[in-house]
CSV table of N, CA and C in Angstrom, one decimal:
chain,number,residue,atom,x,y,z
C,1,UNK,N,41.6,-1.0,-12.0
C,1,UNK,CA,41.9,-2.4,-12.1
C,1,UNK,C,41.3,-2.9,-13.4
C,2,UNK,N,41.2,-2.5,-14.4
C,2,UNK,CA,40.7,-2.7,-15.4
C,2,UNK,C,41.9,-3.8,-16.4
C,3,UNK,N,41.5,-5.0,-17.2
C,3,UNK,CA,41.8,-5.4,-18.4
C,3,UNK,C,41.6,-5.8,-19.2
C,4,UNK,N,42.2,-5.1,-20.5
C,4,UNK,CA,41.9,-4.8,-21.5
C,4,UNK,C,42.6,-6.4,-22.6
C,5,UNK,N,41.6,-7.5,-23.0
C,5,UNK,CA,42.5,-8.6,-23.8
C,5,UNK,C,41.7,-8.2,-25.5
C,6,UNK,N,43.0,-7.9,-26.1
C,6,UNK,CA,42.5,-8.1,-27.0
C,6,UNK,C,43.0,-8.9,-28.3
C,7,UNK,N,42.4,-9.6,-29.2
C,7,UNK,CA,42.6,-10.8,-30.0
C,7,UNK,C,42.4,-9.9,-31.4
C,8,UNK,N,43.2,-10.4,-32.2
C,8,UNK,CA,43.0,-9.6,-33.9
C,8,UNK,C,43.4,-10.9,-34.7
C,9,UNK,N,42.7,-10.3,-35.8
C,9,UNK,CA,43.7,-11.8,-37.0
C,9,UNK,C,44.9,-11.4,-37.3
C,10,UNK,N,45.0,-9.6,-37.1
C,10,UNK,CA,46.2,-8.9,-37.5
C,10,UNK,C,47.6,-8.7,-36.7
C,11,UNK,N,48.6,-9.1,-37.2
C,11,UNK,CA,50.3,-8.8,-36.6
C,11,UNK,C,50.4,-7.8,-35.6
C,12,UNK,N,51.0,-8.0,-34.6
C,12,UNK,CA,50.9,-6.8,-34.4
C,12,UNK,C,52.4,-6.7,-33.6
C,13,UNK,N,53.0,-5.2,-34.1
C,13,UNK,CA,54.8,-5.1,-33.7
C,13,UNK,C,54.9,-4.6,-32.9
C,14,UNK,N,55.8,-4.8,-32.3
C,14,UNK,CA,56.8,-3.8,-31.1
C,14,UNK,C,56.0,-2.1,-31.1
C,15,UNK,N,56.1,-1.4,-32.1
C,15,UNK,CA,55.8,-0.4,-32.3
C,15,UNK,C,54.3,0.1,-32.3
C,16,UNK,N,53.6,-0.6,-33.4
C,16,UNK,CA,52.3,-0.8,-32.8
C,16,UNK,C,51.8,-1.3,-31.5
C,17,UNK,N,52.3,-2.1,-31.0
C,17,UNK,CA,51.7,-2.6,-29.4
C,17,UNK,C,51.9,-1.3,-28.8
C,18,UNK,N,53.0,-0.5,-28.9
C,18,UNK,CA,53.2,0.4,-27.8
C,18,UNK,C,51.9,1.4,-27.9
C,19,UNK,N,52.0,1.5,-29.2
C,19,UNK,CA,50.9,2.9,-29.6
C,19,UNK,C,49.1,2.1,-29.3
C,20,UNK,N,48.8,1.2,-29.1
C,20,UNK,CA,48.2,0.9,-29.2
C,20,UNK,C,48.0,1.0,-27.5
C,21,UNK,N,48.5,0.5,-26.8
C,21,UNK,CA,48.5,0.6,-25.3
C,21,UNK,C,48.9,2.0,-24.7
C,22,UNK,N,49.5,2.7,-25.1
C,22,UNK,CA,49.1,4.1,-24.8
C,22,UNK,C,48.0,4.7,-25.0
C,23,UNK,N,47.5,4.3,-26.2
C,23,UNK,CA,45.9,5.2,-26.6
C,23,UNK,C,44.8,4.1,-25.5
C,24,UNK,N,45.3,2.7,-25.2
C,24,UNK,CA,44.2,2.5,-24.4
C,24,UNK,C,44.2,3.1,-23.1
C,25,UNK,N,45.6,3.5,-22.7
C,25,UNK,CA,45.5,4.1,-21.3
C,25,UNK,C,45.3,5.2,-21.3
C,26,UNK,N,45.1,6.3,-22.5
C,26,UNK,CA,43.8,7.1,-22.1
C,26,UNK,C,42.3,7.2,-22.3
C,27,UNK,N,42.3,5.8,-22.9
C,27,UNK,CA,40.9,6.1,-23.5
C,27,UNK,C,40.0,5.1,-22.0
C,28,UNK,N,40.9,4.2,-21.5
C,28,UNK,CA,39.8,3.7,-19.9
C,28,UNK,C,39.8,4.8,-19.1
C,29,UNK,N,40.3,5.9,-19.6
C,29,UNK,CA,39.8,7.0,-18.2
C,29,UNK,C,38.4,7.3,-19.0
C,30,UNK,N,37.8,6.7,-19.5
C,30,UNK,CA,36.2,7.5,-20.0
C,30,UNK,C,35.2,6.5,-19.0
C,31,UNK,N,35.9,5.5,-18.5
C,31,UNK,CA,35.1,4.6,-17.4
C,31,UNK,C,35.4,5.4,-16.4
C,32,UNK,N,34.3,6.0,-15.0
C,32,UNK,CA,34.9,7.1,-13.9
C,32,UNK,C,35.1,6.1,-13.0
C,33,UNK,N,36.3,6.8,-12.5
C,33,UNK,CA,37.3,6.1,-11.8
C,33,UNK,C,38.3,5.0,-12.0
C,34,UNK,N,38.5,5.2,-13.4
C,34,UNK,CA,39.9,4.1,-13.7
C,34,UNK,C,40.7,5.2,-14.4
C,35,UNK,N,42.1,5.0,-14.4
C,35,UNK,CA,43.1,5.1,-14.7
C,35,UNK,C,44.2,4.0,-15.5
C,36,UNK,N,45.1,4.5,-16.2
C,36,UNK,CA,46.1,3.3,-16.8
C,36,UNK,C,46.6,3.2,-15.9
C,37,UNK,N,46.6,4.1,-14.1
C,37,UNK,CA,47.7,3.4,-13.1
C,37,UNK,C,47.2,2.0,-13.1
C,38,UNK,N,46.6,1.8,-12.8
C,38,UNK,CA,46.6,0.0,-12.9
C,38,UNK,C,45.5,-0.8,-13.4
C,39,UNK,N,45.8,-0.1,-15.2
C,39,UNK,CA,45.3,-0.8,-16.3
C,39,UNK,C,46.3,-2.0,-16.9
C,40,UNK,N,46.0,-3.2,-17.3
C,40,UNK,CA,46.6,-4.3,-18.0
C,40,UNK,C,45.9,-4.9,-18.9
C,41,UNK,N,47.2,-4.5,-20.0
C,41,UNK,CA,46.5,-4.8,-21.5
C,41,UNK,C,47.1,-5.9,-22.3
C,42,UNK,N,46.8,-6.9,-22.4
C,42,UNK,CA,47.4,-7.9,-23.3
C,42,UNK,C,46.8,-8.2,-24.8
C,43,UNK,N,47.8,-8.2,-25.9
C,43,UNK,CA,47.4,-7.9,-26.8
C,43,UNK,C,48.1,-9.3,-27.4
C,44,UNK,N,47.2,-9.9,-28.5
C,44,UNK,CA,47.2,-11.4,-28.7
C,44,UNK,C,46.8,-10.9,-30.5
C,45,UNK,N,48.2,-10.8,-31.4
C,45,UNK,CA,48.3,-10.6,-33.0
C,45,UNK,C,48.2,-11.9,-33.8
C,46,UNK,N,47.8,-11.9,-34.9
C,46,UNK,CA,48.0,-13.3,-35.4
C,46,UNK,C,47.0,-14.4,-35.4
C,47,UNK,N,46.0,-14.1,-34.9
C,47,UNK,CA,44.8,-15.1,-34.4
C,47,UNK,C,44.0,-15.4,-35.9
C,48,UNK,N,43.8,-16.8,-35.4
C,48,UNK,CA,42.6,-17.2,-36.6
C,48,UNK,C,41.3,-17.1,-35.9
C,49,UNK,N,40.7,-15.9,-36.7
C,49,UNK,CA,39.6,-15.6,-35.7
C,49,UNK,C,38.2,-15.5,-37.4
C,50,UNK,N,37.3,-16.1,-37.1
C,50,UNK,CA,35.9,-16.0,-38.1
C,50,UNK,C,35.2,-15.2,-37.6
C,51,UNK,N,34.4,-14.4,-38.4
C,51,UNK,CA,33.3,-13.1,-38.1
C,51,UNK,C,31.9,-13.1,-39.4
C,52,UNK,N,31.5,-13.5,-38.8
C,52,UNK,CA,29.9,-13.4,-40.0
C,52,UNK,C,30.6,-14.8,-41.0
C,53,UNK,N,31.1,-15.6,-40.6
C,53,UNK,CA,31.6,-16.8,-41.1
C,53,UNK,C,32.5,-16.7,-42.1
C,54,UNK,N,32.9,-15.8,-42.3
C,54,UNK,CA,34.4,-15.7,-43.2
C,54,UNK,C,35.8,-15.4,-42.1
C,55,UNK,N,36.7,-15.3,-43.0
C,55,UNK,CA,38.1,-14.5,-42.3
C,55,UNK,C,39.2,-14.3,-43.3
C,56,UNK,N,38.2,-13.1,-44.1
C,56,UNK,CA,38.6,-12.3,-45.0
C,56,UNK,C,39.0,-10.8,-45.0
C,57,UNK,N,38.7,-10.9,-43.7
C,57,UNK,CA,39.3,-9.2,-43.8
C,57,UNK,C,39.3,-9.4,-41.9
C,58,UNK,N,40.3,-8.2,-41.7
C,58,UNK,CA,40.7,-7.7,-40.6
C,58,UNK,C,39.5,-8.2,-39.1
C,59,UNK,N,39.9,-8.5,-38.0
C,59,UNK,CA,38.7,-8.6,-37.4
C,59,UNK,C,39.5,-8.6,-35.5
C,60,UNK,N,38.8,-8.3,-34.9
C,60,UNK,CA,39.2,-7.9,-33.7
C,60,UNK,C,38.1,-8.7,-32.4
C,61,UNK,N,38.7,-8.5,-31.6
C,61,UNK,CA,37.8,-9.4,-29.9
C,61,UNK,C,38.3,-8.4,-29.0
C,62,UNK,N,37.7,-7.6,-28.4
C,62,UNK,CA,38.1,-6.7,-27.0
C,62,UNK,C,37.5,-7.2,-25.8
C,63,UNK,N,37.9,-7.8,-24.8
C,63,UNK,CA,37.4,-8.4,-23.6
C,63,UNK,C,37.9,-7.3,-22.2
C,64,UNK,N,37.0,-6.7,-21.9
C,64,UNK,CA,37.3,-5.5,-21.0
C,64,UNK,C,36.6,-5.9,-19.5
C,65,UNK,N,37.9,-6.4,-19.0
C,65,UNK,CA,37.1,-6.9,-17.1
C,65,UNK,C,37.5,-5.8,-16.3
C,66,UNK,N,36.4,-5.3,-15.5
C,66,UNK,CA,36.7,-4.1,-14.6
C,66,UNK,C,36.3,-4.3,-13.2
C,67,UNK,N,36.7,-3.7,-12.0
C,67,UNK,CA,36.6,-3.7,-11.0
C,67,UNK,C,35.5,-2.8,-10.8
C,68,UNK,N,34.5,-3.0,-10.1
C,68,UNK,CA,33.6,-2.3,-9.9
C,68,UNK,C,32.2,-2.4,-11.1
C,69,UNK,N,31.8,-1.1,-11.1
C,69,UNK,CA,30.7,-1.2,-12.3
C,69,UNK,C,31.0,0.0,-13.3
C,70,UNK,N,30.5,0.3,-14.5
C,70,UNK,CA,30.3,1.3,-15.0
C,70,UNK,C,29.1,1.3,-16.0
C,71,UNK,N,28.4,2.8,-16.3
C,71,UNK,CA,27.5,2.8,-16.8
C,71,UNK,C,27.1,2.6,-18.3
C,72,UNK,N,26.4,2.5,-18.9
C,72,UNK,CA,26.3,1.8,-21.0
C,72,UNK,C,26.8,3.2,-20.9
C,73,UNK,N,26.5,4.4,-20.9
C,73,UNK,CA,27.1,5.8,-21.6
C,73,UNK,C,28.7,5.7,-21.4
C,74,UNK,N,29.2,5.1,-20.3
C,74,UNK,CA,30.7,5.1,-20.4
C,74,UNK,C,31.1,3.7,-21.2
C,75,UNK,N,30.5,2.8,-20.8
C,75,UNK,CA,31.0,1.9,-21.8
C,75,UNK,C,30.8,2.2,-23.4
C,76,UNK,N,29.9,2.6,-23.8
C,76,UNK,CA,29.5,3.2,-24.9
C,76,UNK,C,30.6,3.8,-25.7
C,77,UNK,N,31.6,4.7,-24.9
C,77,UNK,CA,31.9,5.8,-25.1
C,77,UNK,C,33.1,5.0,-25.2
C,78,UNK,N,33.7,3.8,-24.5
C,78,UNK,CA,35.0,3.2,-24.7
C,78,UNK,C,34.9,2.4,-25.6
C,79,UNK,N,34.0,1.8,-25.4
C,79,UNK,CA,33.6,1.0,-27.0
C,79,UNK,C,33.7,2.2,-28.5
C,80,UNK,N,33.6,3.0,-28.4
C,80,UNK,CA,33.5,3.8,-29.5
C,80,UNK,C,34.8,4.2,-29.7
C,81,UNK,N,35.7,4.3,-28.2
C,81,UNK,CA,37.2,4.8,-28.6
C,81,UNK,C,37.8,3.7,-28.7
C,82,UNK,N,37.7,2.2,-28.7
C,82,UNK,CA,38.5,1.0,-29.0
C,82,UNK,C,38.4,0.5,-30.2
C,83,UNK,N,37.4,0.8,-31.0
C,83,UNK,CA,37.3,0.7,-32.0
C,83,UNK,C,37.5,1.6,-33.2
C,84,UNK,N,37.9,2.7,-32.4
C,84,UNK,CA,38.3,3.5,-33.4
C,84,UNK,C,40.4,3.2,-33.0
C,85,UNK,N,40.6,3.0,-32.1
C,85,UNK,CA,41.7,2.6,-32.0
C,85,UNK,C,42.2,1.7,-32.5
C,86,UNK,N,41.4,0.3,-33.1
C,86,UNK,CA,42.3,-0.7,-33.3
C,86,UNK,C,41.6,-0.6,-34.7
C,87,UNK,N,40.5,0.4,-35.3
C,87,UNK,CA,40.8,0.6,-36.9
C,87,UNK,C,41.6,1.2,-37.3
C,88,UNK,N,42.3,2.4,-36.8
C,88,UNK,CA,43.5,3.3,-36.9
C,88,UNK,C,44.7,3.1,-36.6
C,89,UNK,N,45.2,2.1,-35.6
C,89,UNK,CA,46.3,0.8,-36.0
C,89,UNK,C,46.4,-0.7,-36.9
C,90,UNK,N,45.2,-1.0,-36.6
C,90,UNK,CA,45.7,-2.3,-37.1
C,90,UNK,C,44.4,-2.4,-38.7
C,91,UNK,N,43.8,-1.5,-38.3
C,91,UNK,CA,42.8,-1.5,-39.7
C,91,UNK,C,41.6,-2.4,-40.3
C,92,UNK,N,40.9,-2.6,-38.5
C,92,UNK,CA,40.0,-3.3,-38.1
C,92,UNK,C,39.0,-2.5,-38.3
C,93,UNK,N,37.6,-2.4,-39.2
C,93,UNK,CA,36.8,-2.0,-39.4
C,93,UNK,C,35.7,-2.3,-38.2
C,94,UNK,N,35.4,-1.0,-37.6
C,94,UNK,CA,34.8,-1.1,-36.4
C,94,UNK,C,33.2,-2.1,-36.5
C,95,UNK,N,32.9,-2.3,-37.7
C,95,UNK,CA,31.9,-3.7,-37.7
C,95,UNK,C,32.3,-4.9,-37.6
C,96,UNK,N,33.7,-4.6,-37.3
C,96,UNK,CA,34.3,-6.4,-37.7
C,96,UNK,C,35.1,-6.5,-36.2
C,97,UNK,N,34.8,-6.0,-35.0
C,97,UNK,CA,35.2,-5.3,-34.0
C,97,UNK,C,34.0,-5.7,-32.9
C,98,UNK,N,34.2,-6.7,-31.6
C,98,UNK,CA,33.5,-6.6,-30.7
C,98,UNK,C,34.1,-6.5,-29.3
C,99,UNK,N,33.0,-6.0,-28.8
C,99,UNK,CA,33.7,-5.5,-27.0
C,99,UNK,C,33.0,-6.2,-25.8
C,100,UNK,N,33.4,-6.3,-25.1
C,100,UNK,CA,32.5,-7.4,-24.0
C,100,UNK,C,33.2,-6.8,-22.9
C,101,UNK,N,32.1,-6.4,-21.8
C,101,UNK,CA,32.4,-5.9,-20.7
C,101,UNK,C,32.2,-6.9,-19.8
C,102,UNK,N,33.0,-7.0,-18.6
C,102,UNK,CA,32.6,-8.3,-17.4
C,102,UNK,C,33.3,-7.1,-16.0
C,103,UNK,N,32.2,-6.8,-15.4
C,103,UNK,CA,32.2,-6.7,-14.3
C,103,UNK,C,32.2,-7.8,-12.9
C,104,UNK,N,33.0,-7.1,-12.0
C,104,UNK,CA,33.3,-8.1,-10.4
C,104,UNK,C,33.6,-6.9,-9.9
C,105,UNK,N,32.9,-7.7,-8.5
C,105,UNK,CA,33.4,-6.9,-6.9
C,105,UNK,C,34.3,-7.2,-6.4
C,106,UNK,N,35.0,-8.7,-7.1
C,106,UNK,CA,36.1,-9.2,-6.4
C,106,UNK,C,37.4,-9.1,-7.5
C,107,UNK,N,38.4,-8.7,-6.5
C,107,UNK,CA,39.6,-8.8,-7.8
C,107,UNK,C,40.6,-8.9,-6.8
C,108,UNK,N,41.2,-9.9,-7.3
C,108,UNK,CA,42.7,-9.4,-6.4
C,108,UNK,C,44.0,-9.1,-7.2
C,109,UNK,N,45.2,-8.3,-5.9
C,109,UNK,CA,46.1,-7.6,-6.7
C,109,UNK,C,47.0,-7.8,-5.8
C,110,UNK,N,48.4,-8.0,-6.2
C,110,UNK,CA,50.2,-8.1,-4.6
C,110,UNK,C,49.3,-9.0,-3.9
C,111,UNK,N,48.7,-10.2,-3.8
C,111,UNK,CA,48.4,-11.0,-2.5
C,111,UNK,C,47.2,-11.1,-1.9
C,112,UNK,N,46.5,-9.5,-2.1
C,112,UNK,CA,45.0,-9.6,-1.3
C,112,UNK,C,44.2,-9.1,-2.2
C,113,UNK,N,42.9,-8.6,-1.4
C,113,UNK,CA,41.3,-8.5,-2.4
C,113,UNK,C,41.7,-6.9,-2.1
C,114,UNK,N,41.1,-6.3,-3.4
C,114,UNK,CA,40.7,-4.6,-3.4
C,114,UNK,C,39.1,-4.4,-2.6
């Protein structure tokens, strides 16, 4: 039950979104016990976003809410693959690139609580 929001200053197409959301639905299997079966990724191109007080170059926001918990070594390890992912599409230099994890016990999904 993992989602993945993420915000760029950069465009982002039809073609890129896909590739982009494929590589994230293998890279949350590095959190144990998630899958892209029911991963949801919404991807938000075009943003006026400031970093170190400029918005001069490329810059990214990853907001990652999961069900359950996971440990800094796996977060670590997603954070290292999301940022290499959205410098290698969209050409977001992984300094100009932040990840925020929010964990809950409560989530709901079709009507009820997991």
């Amino acid at each position: 039950m993992p989602f993945m929001h993420i915000s760029t200053t950069e465009a982002i197409d039809e073609s890129t979104a896909d590739v982009i959301k494929a590589r994230l639905g293998e890279a949350v299997s590095l959190l144990p016990g998630k899958s892209e079966a029911y991963l949801m990724v919404r991807l938000d191109g075009g943003c006026k976003m400031y970093f170190r007080g400029t918005n001069d170059a490329p810059a990214a926001m990853c907001a990652i809410s999961v069900f359950g918990r996971a440990g800094r070594e796996a977060c670590g390890a997603l954070t290292a693959k999301v940022c290499e992912i959205l410098s290698e599409t969209l050409g977001v230099a992984p300094d100009r690139c932040y990840v925020k994890f929010a964990f809950t016990d409560t989530w709901g999904f079709a009507g009820d609580l997991f």
